[in-house]
Amino acid sequence: MVFRKKLSCLWTLGLCLVASKSSPRNPTITDQSFIDQCVNVHNELRGQVNPAAADMKHMTWDEGLAMIAEAWAKKCKFQHNTCIGKSFECHPTFQYIGENIWLGGLSMFSPKSAILAWYNETRMFDYSTLSCTGICGHYTQVVWANSYKIGCALEMCPNLGSADTAIFVCNYGPAGNFPNMPPYTQGESCSLCEEKETCVNKLCRKQKGKK
């Protein structure tokens, strides 16, 4: 089945119900350790794509995206934010934003385990044909080359399961998962970085002081 049929719309992603072992801690969007984990895991995995990416951007945290993720997570709905398909409805900078959602037990959660679960959909994705044998939308958003900002939030949602149930939302700017488009350009790592960017761990990272 073609890639387009595996994605429900232009910029939104599928939902993911998974559980992975980790700490029962419930962080906030201002928790620097939580922020670092969300950003670092994304960048680590983005640098590991196969085939290699020529234009994969380094991700950094965005407070606005984190606030959007937090506000939606607090609603405790296992569905996508209603604003993400509307032009400039979610974020003042990004016309559209992407979104990944994880649901599971808080005692079994960590940013790494949730993000890795999304990334592991790579096993079902064929870059050469842009086809998917299952669900691949979480993976393709995690590694969408032009998405360079991220904000995530975690919220307890007992109404979605048990007293231990939590929802983890990550929003991406700009959005990925446009149909019939590869998530990144295949080629030697960093070979298509922009002039204002340097190559760091196979990612195109904006130089400090450069706009």
mmCIF file with all atom_site columns, C-alpha atoms in Angstrom:
data_model
loop_
_atom_site.group_PDB
_atom_site.id
_atom_site.type_symbol
_atom_site.label_atom_id
_atom_site.label_alt_id
_atom_site.label_comp_id
_atom_site.label_asym_id
_atom_site.label_entity_id
_atom_site.label_seq_id
_atom_site.pdbx_PDB_ins_code
_atom_site.Cartn_x
_atom_site.Cartn_y
_atom_site.Cartn_z
_atom_site.occupancy
_atom_site.B_iso_or_equiv
_atom_site.pdbx_formal_charge
_atom_site.auth_seq_id
_atom_site.auth_comp_id
_atom_site.auth_asym_id
_atom_site.auth_atom_id
_atom_site.pdbx_PDB_model_num
ATOM 1   C CA . MET A 1 1   ? 0.000   0.000  0.000  1.00 0.00 ? 1   MET A CA 1
ATOM 2   C CA . VAL A 1 2   ? 1.385   3.416  -0.858 1.00 0.00 ? 2   VAL A CA 1
ATOM 3   C CA . PHE A 1 3   ? 2.643   5.800  1.796  1.00 0.00 ? 3   PHE A CA 1
ATOM 4   C CA . ARG A 1 4   ? -0.229  8.205  1.334  1.00 0.00 ? 4   ARG A CA 1
ATOM 5   C CA . LYS A 1 5   ? -2.805  5.585  2.235  1.00 0.00 ? 5   LYS A CA 1
ATOM 6   C CA . LYS A 1 6   ? -0.957  4.871  5.453  1.00 0.00 ? 6   LYS A CA 1
ATOM 7   C CA . LEU A 1 7   ? -1.236  8.469  6.662  1.00 0.00 ? 7   LEU A CA 1
ATOM 8   C CA . SER A 1 8   ? -4.660  9.747  7.532  1.00 0.00 ? 8   SER A CA 1
ATOM 9   C CA . CYS A 1 9   ? -4.079  13.328 6.348  1.00 0.00 ? 9   CYS A CA 1
ATOM 10  C CA . LEU A 1 10  ? -1.421  15.814 5.298  1.00 0.00 ? 10  LEU A CA 1
ATOM 11  C CA . TRP A 1 11  ? 0.175   16.664 8.579  1.00 0.00 ? 11  TRP A CA 1
ATOM 12  C CA . THR A 1 12  ? -1.312  14.668 11.408 1.00 0.00 ? 12  THR A CA 1
ATOM 13  C CA . LEU A 1 13  ? 0.032   11.380 12.621 1.00 0.00 ? 13  LEU A CA 1
ATOM 14  C CA . GLY A 1 14  ? -1.493  8.169  13.868 1.00 0.00 ? 14  GLY A CA 1
ATOM 15  C CA . LEU A 1 15  ? -1.840  7.334  17.548 1.00 0.00 ? 15  LEU A CA 1
ATOM 16  C CA . CYS A 1 16  ? 0.401   4.902  19.344 1.00 0.00 ? 16  CYS A CA 1
ATOM 17  C CA . LEU A 1 17  ? -0.598  2.660  22.258 1.00 0.00 ? 17  LEU A CA 1
ATOM 18  C CA . VAL A 1 18  ? 2.578   1.255  23.771 1.00 0.00 ? 18  VAL A CA 1
ATOM 19  C CA . ALA A 1 19  ? 4.231   0.628  27.131 1.00 0.00 ? 19  ALA A CA 1
ATOM 20  C CA . SER A 1 20  ? 7.897   0.583  28.017 1.00 0.00 ? 20  SER A CA 1
ATOM 21  C CA . LYS A 1 21  ? 9.783   0.242  31.275 1.00 0.00 ? 21  LYS A CA 1
ATOM 22  C CA . SER A 1 22  ? 11.155  3.324  33.062 1.00 0.00 ? 22  SER A CA 1
ATOM 23  C CA . SER A 1 23  ? 10.700  5.722  35.972 1.00 0.00 ? 23  SER A CA 1
ATOM 24  C CA . PRO A 1 24  ? 7.273   6.521  37.473 1.00 0.00 ? 24  PRO A CA 1
ATOM 25  C CA . ARG A 1 25  ? 8.225   10.202 37.638 1.00 0.00 ? 25  ARG A CA 1
ATOM 26  C CA . ASN A 1 26  ? 5.746   12.738 36.263 1.00 0.00 ? 26  ASN A CA 1
ATOM 27  C CA . PRO A 1 27  ? 7.768   15.700 34.856 1.00 0.00 ? 27  PRO A CA 1
ATOM 28  C CA . THR A 1 28  ? 6.587   19.152 33.790 1.00 0.00 ? 28  THR A CA 1
ATOM 29  C CA . ILE A 1 29  ? 7.405   21.046 30.594 1.00 0.00 ? 29  ILE A CA 1
ATOM 30  C CA . THR A 1 30  ? 9.875   23.221 32.546 1.00 0.00 ? 30  THR A CA 1
ATOM 31  C CA . ASP A 1 31  ? 11.801  20.236 33.908 1.00 0.00 ? 31  ASP A CA 1
ATOM 32  C CA . GLN A 1 32  ? 15.219  20.552 32.261 1.00 0.00 ? 32  GLN A CA 1
ATOM 33  C CA . SER A 1 33  ? 15.951  16.845 32.550 1.00 0.00 ? 33  SER A CA 1
ATOM 34  C CA . PHE A 1 34  ? 12.665  16.033 30.790 1.00 0.00 ? 34  PHE A CA 1
ATOM 35  C CA . ILE A 1 35  ? 13.388  18.640 28.097 1.00 0.00 ? 35  ILE A CA 1
ATOM 36  C CA . ASP A 1 36  ? 16.897  17.301 27.536 1.00 0.00 ? 36  ASP A CA 1
ATOM 37  C CA . GLN A 1 37  ? 15.676  13.720 27.263 1.00 0.00 ? 37  GLN A CA 1
ATOM 38  C CA . CYS A 1 38  ? 12.985  14.609 24.708 1.00 0.00 ? 38  CYS A CA 1
ATOM 39  C CA . VAL A 1 39  ? 15.387  16.623 22.566 1.00 0.00 ? 39  VAL A CA 1
ATOM 40  C CA . ASN A 1 40  ? 18.427  14.368 22.886 1.00 0.00 ? 40  ASN A CA 1
ATOM 41  C CA . VAL A 1 41  ? 16.582  11.142 22.089 1.00 0.00 ? 41  VAL A CA 1
ATOM 42  C CA . HIS A 1 42  ? 15.026  12.682 18.996 1.00 0.00 ? 42  HIS A CA 1
ATOM 43  C CA . ASN A 1 43  ? 18.392  13.954 17.773 1.00 0.00 ? 43  ASN A CA 1
ATOM 44  C CA . GLU A 1 44  ? 20.130  10.663 18.513 1.00 0.00 ? 44  GLU A CA 1
ATOM 45  C CA . LEU A 1 45  ? 17.574  8.696  16.523 1.00 0.00 ? 45  LEU A CA 1
ATOM 46  C CA . ARG A 1 46  ? 17.443  11.225 13.682 1.00 0.00 ? 46  ARG A CA 1
ATOM 47  C CA . GLY A 1 47  ? 21.176  10.705 13.235 1.00 0.00 ? 47  GLY A CA 1
ATOM 48  C CA . GLN A 1 48  ? 20.717  6.948  12.908 1.00 0.00 ? 48  GLN A CA 1
ATOM 49  C CA . VAL A 1 49  ? 18.353  6.779  9.942  1.00 0.00 ? 49  VAL A CA 1
ATOM 50  C CA . ASN A 1 50  ? 19.027  4.217  7.225  1.00 0.00 ? 50  ASN A CA 1
ATOM 51  C CA . PRO A 1 51  ? 19.527  5.150  4.450  1.00 0.00 ? 51  PRO A CA 1
ATOM 52  C CA . ALA A 1 52  ? 21.509  8.154  5.676  1.00 0.00 ? 52  ALA A CA 1
ATOM 53  C CA . ALA A 1 53  ? 19.988  11.626 5.494  1.00 0.00 ? 53  ALA A CA 1
ATOM 54  C CA . ALA A 1 54  ? 21.674  14.490 3.649  1.00 0.00 ? 54  ALA A CA 1
ATOM 55  C CA . ASP A 1 55  ? 19.476  17.213 5.159  1.00 0.00 ? 55  ASP A CA 1
ATOM 56  C CA . MET A 1 56  ? 18.393  16.075 8.642  1.00 0.00 ? 56  MET A CA 1
ATOM 57  C CA . LYS A 1 57  ? 18.059  19.099 10.928 1.00 0.00 ? 57  LYS A CA 1
ATOM 58  C CA . HIS A 1 58  ? 19.104  19.153 14.564 1.00 0.00 ? 58  HIS A CA 1
ATOM 59  C CA . MET A 1 59  ? 16.098  19.630 16.870 1.00 0.00 ? 59  MET A CA 1
ATOM 60  C CA . THR A 1 60  ? 15.743  22.124 19.719 1.00 0.00 ? 60  THR A CA 1
ATOM 61  C CA . TRP A 1 61  ? 13.032  22.713 22.315 1.00 0.00 ? 61  TRP A CA 1
ATOM 62  C CA . ASP A 1 62  ? 10.199  25.155 21.678 1.00 0.00 ? 62  ASP A CA 1
ATOM 63  C CA . GLU A 1 63  ? 8.262   26.453 24.684 1.00 0.00 ? 63  GLU A CA 1
ATOM 64  C CA . GLY A 1 64  ? 5.240   27.252 22.552 1.00 0.00 ? 64  GLY A CA 1
ATOM 65  C CA . LEU A 1 65  ? 5.011   23.720 21.199 1.00 0.00 ? 65  LEU A CA 1
ATOM 66  C CA . ALA A 1 66  ? 5.449   22.363 24.729 1.00 0.00 ? 66  ALA A CA 1
ATOM 67  C CA . MET A 1 67  ? 2.583   24.533 25.978 1.00 0.00 ? 67  MET A CA 1
ATOM 68  C CA . ILE A 1 68  ? 0.382   23.298 23.125 1.00 0.00 ? 68  ILE A CA 1
ATOM 69  C CA . ALA A 1 69  ? 1.281   19.698 23.962 1.00 0.00 ? 69  ALA A CA 1
ATOM 70  C CA . GLU A 1 70  ? 0.583   20.280 27.649 1.00 0.00 ? 70  GLU A CA 1
ATOM 71  C CA . ALA A 1 71  ? -2.782  21.955 27.061 1.00 0.00 ? 71  ALA A CA 1
ATOM 72  C CA . TRP A 1 72  ? -3.919  19.103 24.812 1.00 0.00 ? 72  TRP A CA 1
ATOM 73  C CA . ALA A 1 73  ? -2.564  16.383 27.098 1.00 0.00 ? 73  ALA A CA 1
ATOM 74  C CA . LYS A 1 74  ? -4.558  17.844 29.989 1.00 0.00 ? 74  LYS A CA 1
ATOM 75  C CA . LYS A 1 75  ? -7.753  17.179 28.055 1.00 0.00 ? 75  LYS A CA 1
ATOM 76  C CA . CYS A 1 76  ? -6.968  13.463 28.346 1.00 0.00 ? 76  CYS A CA 1
ATOM 77  C CA . LYS A 1 77  ? -8.291  12.564 24.904 1.00 0.00 ? 77  LYS A CA 1
ATOM 78  C CA . PHE A 1 78  ? -6.586  9.774  22.994 1.00 0.00 ? 78  PHE A CA 1
ATOM 79  C CA . GLN A 1 79  ? -6.905  11.631 19.713 1.00 0.00 ? 79  GLN A CA 1
ATOM 80  C CA . HIS A 1 80  ? -5.163  14.427 17.871 1.00 0.00 ? 80  HIS A CA 1
ATOM 81  C CA . ASN A 1 81  ? -5.380  18.094 18.736 1.00 0.00 ? 81  ASN A CA 1
ATOM 82  C CA . THR A 1 82  ? -8.162  19.661 16.683 1.00 0.00 ? 82  THR A CA 1
ATOM 83  C CA . CYS A 1 83  ? -5.989  22.667 15.760 1.00 0.00 ? 83  CYS A CA 1
ATOM 84  C CA . ILE A 1 84  ? -3.154  20.903 13.956 1.00 0.00 ? 84  ILE A CA 1
ATOM 85  C CA . GLY A 1 85  ? -4.871  20.735 10.585 1.00 0.00 ? 85  GLY A CA 1
ATOM 86  C CA . LYS A 1 86  ? -5.787  24.435 10.576 1.00 0.00 ? 86  LYS A CA 1
ATOM 87  C CA . SER A 1 87  ? -3.491  27.127 9.198  1.00 0.00 ? 87  SER A CA 1
ATOM 88  C CA . PHE A 1 88  ? -1.701  29.009 12.033 1.00 0.00 ? 88  PHE A CA 1
ATOM 89  C CA . GLU A 1 89  ? -4.350  27.782 14.471 1.00 0.00 ? 89  GLU A CA 1
ATOM 90  C CA . CYS A 1 90  ? -1.915  26.135 16.911 1.00 0.00 ? 90  CYS A CA 1
ATOM 91  C CA . HIS A 1 91  ? 1.325   28.106 16.741 1.00 0.00 ? 91  HIS A CA 1
ATOM 92  C CA . PRO A 1 92  ? 2.100   31.692 15.631 1.00 0.00 ? 92  PRO A CA 1
ATOM 93  C CA . THR A 1 93  ? 5.306   30.700 13.810 1.00 0.00 ? 93  THR A CA 1
ATOM 94  C CA . PHE A 1 94  ? 4.423   27.392 12.183 1.00 0.00 ? 94  PHE A CA 1
ATOM 95  C CA . GLN A 1 95  ? 1.514   27.228 9.766  1.00 0.00 ? 95  GLN A CA 1
ATOM 96  C CA . TYR A 1 96  ? 0.971   23.591 10.699 1.00 0.00 ? 96  TYR A CA 1
ATOM 97  C CA . ILE A 1 97  ? 2.460   21.433 13.428 1.00 0.00 ? 97  ILE A CA 1
ATOM 98  C CA . GLY A 1 98  ? 2.915   17.676 13.680 1.00 0.00 ? 98  GLY A CA 1
ATOM 99  C CA . GLU A 1 99  ? 1.949   15.490 16.613 1.00 0.00 ? 99  GLU A CA 1
ATOM 100 C CA . ASN A 1 100 ? 2.769   12.086 18.113 1.00 0.00 ? 100 ASN A CA 1
ATOM 101 C CA . ILE A 1 101 ? 0.862   10.570 21.040 1.00 0.00 ? 101 ILE A CA 1
ATOM 102 C CA . TRP A 1 102 ? 1.812   7.749  23.428 1.00 0.00 ? 102 TRP A CA 1
ATOM 103 C CA . LEU A 1 103 ? -0.523  6.178  25.996 1.00 0.00 ? 103 LEU A CA 1
ATOM 104 C CA . GLY A 1 104 ? 0.487   3.772  28.753 1.00 0.00 ? 104 GLY A CA 1
ATOM 105 C CA . GLY A 1 105 ? 1.287   3.270  32.416 1.00 0.00 ? 105 GLY A CA 1
ATOM 106 C CA . LEU A 1 106 ? 3.280   6.032  34.089 1.00 0.00 ? 106 LEU A CA 1
ATOM 107 C CA . SER A 1 107 ? 5.407   3.460  35.899 1.00 0.00 ? 107 SER A CA 1
ATOM 108 C CA . MET A 1 108 ? 6.436   2.145  32.481 1.00 0.00 ? 108 MET A CA 1
ATOM 109 C CA . PHE A 1 109 ? 7.184   5.523  30.866 1.00 0.00 ? 109 PHE A CA 1
ATOM 110 C CA . SER A 1 110 ? 10.271  7.446  29.903 1.00 0.00 ? 110 SER A CA 1
ATOM 111 C CA . PRO A 1 111 ? 10.718  9.906  27.031 1.00 0.00 ? 111 PRO A CA 1
ATOM 112 C CA . LYS A 1 112 ? 13.264  7.539  25.502 1.00 0.00 ? 112 LYS A CA 1
ATOM 113 C CA . SER A 1 113 ? 11.014  4.479  25.598 1.00 0.00 ? 113 SER A CA 1
ATOM 114 C CA . ALA A 1 114 ? 8.055   6.333  24.070 1.00 0.00 ? 114 ALA A CA 1
ATOM 115 C CA . ILE A 1 115 ? 10.090  8.030  21.328 1.00 0.00 ? 115 ILE A CA 1
ATOM 116 C CA . LEU A 1 116 ? 11.929  4.792  20.577 1.00 0.00 ? 116 LEU A CA 1
ATOM 117 C CA . ALA A 1 117 ? 8.573   3.028  20.162 1.00 0.00 ? 117 ALA A CA 1
ATOM 118 C CA . TRP A 1 118 ? 7.656   5.610  17.532 1.00 0.00 ? 118 TRP A CA 1
ATOM 119 C CA . TYR A 1 119 ? 11.031  5.319  15.830 1.00 0.00 ? 119 TYR A CA 1
ATOM 120 C CA . ASN A 1 120 ? 10.874  1.530  15.711 1.00 0.00 ? 120 ASN A CA 1
ATOM 121 C CA . GLU A 1 121 ? 8.121   1.799  13.110 1.00 0.00 ? 121 GLU A CA 1
ATOM 122 C CA . THR A 1 122 ? 11.073  2.125  10.719 1.00 0.00 ? 122 THR A CA 1
ATOM 123 C CA . ARG A 1 123 ? 10.903  -1.670 10.477 1.00 0.00 ? 123 ARG A CA 1
ATOM 124 C CA . MET A 1 124 ? 7.663   -1.305 8.538  1.00 0.00 ? 124 MET A CA 1
ATOM 125 C CA . PHE A 1 125 ? 8.738   1.614  6.341  1.00 0.00 ? 125 PHE A CA 1
ATOM 126 C CA . ASP A 1 126 ? 10.405  1.221  2.941  1.00 0.00 ? 126 ASP A CA 1
ATOM 127 C CA . TYR A 1 127 ? 12.202  4.441  2.006  1.00 0.00 ? 127 TYR A CA 1
ATOM 128 C CA . SER A 1 128 ? 12.749  3.449  -1.623 1.00 0.00 ? 128 SER A CA 1
ATOM 129 C CA . THR A 1 129 ? 9.022   3.083  -2.307 1.00 0.00 ? 129 THR A CA 1
ATOM 130 C CA . LEU A 1 130 ? 7.642   5.307  0.500  1.00 0.00 ? 130 LEU A CA 1
ATOM 131 C CA . SER A 1 131 ? 5.472   2.365  1.460  1.00 0.00 ? 131 SER A CA 1
ATOM 132 C CA . CYS A 1 132 ? 4.480   1.007  4.852  1.00 0.00 ? 132 CYS A CA 1
ATOM 133 C CA . THR A 1 133 ? 3.361   -2.447 5.928  1.00 0.00 ? 133 THR A CA 1
ATOM 134 C CA . GLY A 1 134 ? 1.723   -1.185 9.116  1.00 0.00 ? 134 GLY A CA 1
ATOM 135 C CA . ILE A 1 135 ? 1.778   2.099  11.026 1.00 0.00 ? 135 ILE A CA 1
ATOM 136 C CA . CYS A 1 136 ? 4.714   4.361  10.126 1.00 0.00 ? 136 CYS A CA 1
ATOM 137 C CA . GLY A 1 137 ? 3.445   7.895  10.770 1.00 0.00 ? 137 GLY A CA 1
ATOM 138 C CA . HIS A 1 138 ? 5.113   8.258  14.159 1.00 0.00 ? 138 HIS A CA 1
ATOM 139 C CA . TYR A 1 139 ? 8.480   7.229  12.711 1.00 0.00 ? 139 TYR A CA 1
ATOM 140 C CA . THR A 1 140 ? 8.261   9.511  9.707  1.00 0.00 ? 140 THR A CA 1
ATOM 141 C CA . GLN A 1 141 ? 7.442   12.499 11.920 1.00 0.00 ? 141 GLN A CA 1
ATOM 142 C CA . VAL A 1 142 ? 10.311  11.731 14.295 1.00 0.00 ? 142 VAL A CA 1
ATOM 143 C CA . VAL A 1 143 ? 12.711  11.722 11.325 1.00 0.00 ? 143 VAL A CA 1
ATOM 144 C CA . TRP A 1 144 ? 11.066  14.399 9.171  1.00 0.00 ? 144 TRP A CA 1
ATOM 145 C CA . ALA A 1 145 ? 14.142  16.389 8.135  1.00 0.00 ? 145 ALA A CA 1
ATOM 146 C CA . ASN A 1 146 ? 12.592  19.856 8.124  1.00 0.00 ? 146 ASN A CA 1
ATOM 147 C CA . SER A 1 147 ? 10.958  19.539 11.555 1.00 0.00 ? 147 SER A CA 1
ATOM 148 C CA . TYR A 1 148 ? 13.534  21.270 13.763 1.00 0.00 ? 148 TYR A CA 1
ATOM 149 C CA . LYS A 1 149 ? 11.518  22.316 16.825 1.00 0.00 ? 149 LYS A CA 1
ATOM 150 C CA . ILE A 1 150 ? 9.827   20.094 19.394 1.00 0.00 ? 150 ILE A CA 1
ATOM 151 C CA . GLY A 1 151 ? 7.763   20.438 22.542 1.00 0.00 ? 151 GLY A CA 1
ATOM 152 C CA . CYS A 1 152 ? 6.423   17.559 24.638 1.00 0.00 ? 152 CYS A CA 1
ATOM 153 C CA . ALA A 1 153 ? 4.283   17.062 27.739 1.00 0.00 ? 153 ALA A CA 1
ATOM 154 C CA . LEU A 1 154 ? 3.135   14.238 30.011 1.00 0.00 ? 154 LEU A CA 1
ATOM 155 C CA . GLU A 1 155 ? -0.191  14.131 31.852 1.00 0.00 ? 155 GLU A CA 1
ATOM 156 C CA . MET A 1 156 ? -1.969  11.632 34.076 1.00 0.00 ? 156 MET A CA 1
ATOM 157 C CA . CYS A 1 157 ? -5.241  10.432 32.509 1.00 0.00 ? 157 CYS A CA 1
ATOM 158 C CA . PRO A 1 158 ? -6.978  7.807  34.668 1.00 0.00 ? 158 PRO A CA 1
ATOM 159 C CA . ASN A 1 159 ? -10.111 8.172  32.534 1.00 0.00 ? 159 ASN A CA 1
ATOM 160 C CA . LEU A 1 160 ? -8.191  6.511  29.682 1.00 0.00 ? 160 LEU A CA 1
ATOM 161 C CA . GLY A 1 161 ? -7.407  3.358  31.623 1.00 0.00 ? 161 GLY A CA 1
ATOM 162 C CA . SER A 1 162 ? -6.366  3.067  35.255 1.00 0.00 ? 162 SER A CA 1
ATOM 163 C CA . ALA A 1 163 ? -5.024  5.340  37.980 1.00 0.00 ? 163 ALA A CA 1
ATOM 164 C CA . ASP A 1 164 ? -1.549  4.823  36.494 1.00 0.00 ? 164 ASP A CA 1
ATOM 165 C CA . THR A 1 165 ? -2.456  5.769  32.904 1.00 0.00 ? 165 THR A CA 1
ATOM 166 C CA . ALA A 1 166 ? -0.531  8.652  31.375 1.00 0.00 ? 166 ALA A CA 1
ATOM 167 C CA . ILE A 1 167 ? -0.530  10.362 27.997 1.00 0.00 ? 167 ILE A CA 1
ATOM 168 C CA . PHE A 1 168 ? 2.628   11.729 26.361 1.00 0.00 ? 168 PHE A CA 1
ATOM 169 C CA . VAL A 1 169 ? 2.258   14.266 23.553 1.00 0.00 ? 169 VAL A CA 1
ATOM 170 C CA . CYS A 1 170 ? 5.004   15.674 21.323 1.00 0.00 ? 170 CYS A CA 1
ATOM 171 C CA . ASN A 1 171 ? 4.364   18.486 18.869 1.00 0.00 ? 171 ASN A CA 1
ATOM 172 C CA . TYR A 1 172 ? 6.714   19.266 15.980 1.00 0.00 ? 172 TYR A CA 1
ATOM 173 C CA . GLY A 1 173 ? 7.371   22.392 13.976 1.00 0.00 ? 173 GLY A CA 1
ATOM 174 C CA . PRO A 1 174 ? 7.037   22.657 11.136 1.00 0.00 ? 174 PRO A CA 1
ATOM 175 C CA . ALA A 1 175 ? 4.789   19.651 10.556 1.00 0.00 ? 175 ALA A CA 1
ATOM 176 C CA . GLY A 1 176 ? 5.954   16.568 8.705  1.00 0.00 ? 176 GLY A CA 1
ATOM 177 C CA . ASN A 1 177 ? 4.154   13.731 6.966  1.00 0.00 ? 177 ASN A CA 1
ATOM 178 C CA . PHE A 1 178 ? 3.084   15.412 3.756  1.00 0.00 ? 178 PHE A CA 1
ATOM 179 C CA . PRO A 1 179 ? 1.861   12.651 1.422  1.00 0.00 ? 179 PRO A CA 1
ATOM 180 C CA . ASN A 1 180 ? 4.039   11.304 -1.371 1.00 0.00 ? 180 ASN A CA 1
ATOM 181 C CA . MET A 1 181 ? 7.086   13.049 0.093  1.00 0.00 ? 181 MET A CA 1
ATOM 182 C CA . PRO A 1 182 ? 10.087  11.278 1.658  1.00 0.00 ? 182 PRO A CA 1
ATOM 183 C CA . PRO A 1 183 ? 10.766  12.221 5.291  1.00 0.00 ? 183 PRO A CA 1
ATOM 184 C CA . TYR A 1 184 ? 14.294  13.300 4.348  1.00 0.00 ? 184 TYR A CA 1
ATOM 185 C CA . THR A 1 185 ? 16.665  13.402 1.387  1.00 0.00 ? 185 THR A CA 1
ATOM 186 C CA . GLN A 1 186 ? 18.838  10.337 1.057  1.00 0.00 ? 186 GLN A CA 1
ATOM 187 C CA . GLY A 1 187 ? 22.557  11.010 0.758  1.00 0.00 ? 187 GLY A CA 1
ATOM 188 C CA . GLU A 1 188 ? 25.817  11.487 2.615  1.00 0.00 ? 188 GLU A CA 1
ATOM 189 C CA . SER A 1 189 ? 25.123  12.845 6.095  1.00 0.00 ? 189 SER A CA 1
ATOM 190 C CA . CYS A 1 190 ? 25.015  16.654 6.185  1.00 0.00 ? 190 CYS A CA 1
ATOM 191 C CA . SER A 1 191 ? 25.827  16.977 2.478  1.00 0.00 ? 191 SER A CA 1
ATOM 192 C CA . LEU A 1 192 ? 22.792  19.235 2.019  1.00 0.00 ? 192 LEU A CA 1
ATOM 193 C CA . CYS A 1 193 ? 23.118  21.351 5.156  1.00 0.00 ? 193 CYS A CA 1
ATOM 194 C CA . GLU A 1 194 ? 22.450  25.054 4.661  1.00 0.00 ? 194 GLU A CA 1
ATOM 195 C CA . GLU A 1 195 ? 25.297  27.584 4.737  1.00 0.00 ? 195 GLU A CA 1
ATOM 196 C CA . LYS A 1 196 ? 24.316  28.729 8.243  1.00 0.00 ? 196 LYS A CA 1
ATOM 197 C CA . GLU A 1 197 ? 24.450  25.165 9.566  1.00 0.00 ? 197 GLU A CA 1
ATOM 198 C CA . THR A 1 198 ? 27.269  22.914 10.740 1.00 0.00 ? 198 THR A CA 1
ATOM 199 C CA . CYS A 1 199 ? 27.343  19.127 10.839 1.00 0.00 ? 199 CYS A CA 1
ATOM 200 C CA . VAL A 1 200 ? 27.013  17.715 14.364 1.00 0.00 ? 200 VAL A CA 1
ATOM 201 C CA . ASN A 1 201 ? 26.456  13.981 14.849 1.00 0.00 ? 201 ASN A CA 1
ATOM 202 C CA . LYS A 1 202 ? 25.156  13.649 11.279 1.00 0.00 ? 202 LYS A CA 1
ATOM 203 C CA . LEU A 1 203 ? 22.634  16.480 11.806 1.00 0.00 ? 203 LEU A CA 1
ATOM 204 C CA . CYS A 1 204 ? 22.506  19.964 10.303 1.00 0.00 ? 204 CYS A CA 1
ATOM 205 C CA . ARG A 1 205 ? 22.782  22.222 13.334 1.00 0.00 ? 205 ARG A CA 1
ATOM 206 C CA . LYS A 1 206 ? 22.254  25.971 13.166 1.00 0.00 ? 206 LYS A CA 1
ATOM 207 C CA . GLN A 1 207 ? 25.342  27.908 14.214 1.00 0.00 ? 207 GLN A CA 1
ATOM 208 C CA . LYS A 1 208 ? 24.974  30.075 17.300 1.00 0.00 ? 208 LYS A CA 1
ATOM 209 C CA . GLY A 1 209 ? 24.175  33.658 16.439 1.00 0.00 ? 209 GLY A CA 1
ATOM 210 C CA . LYS A 1 210 ? 22.920  32.706 12.975 1.00 0.00 ? 210 LYS A CA 1
ATOM 211 C CA . LYS A 1 211 ? 19.302  33.359 12.045 1.00 0.00 ? 211 LYS A CA 1
#
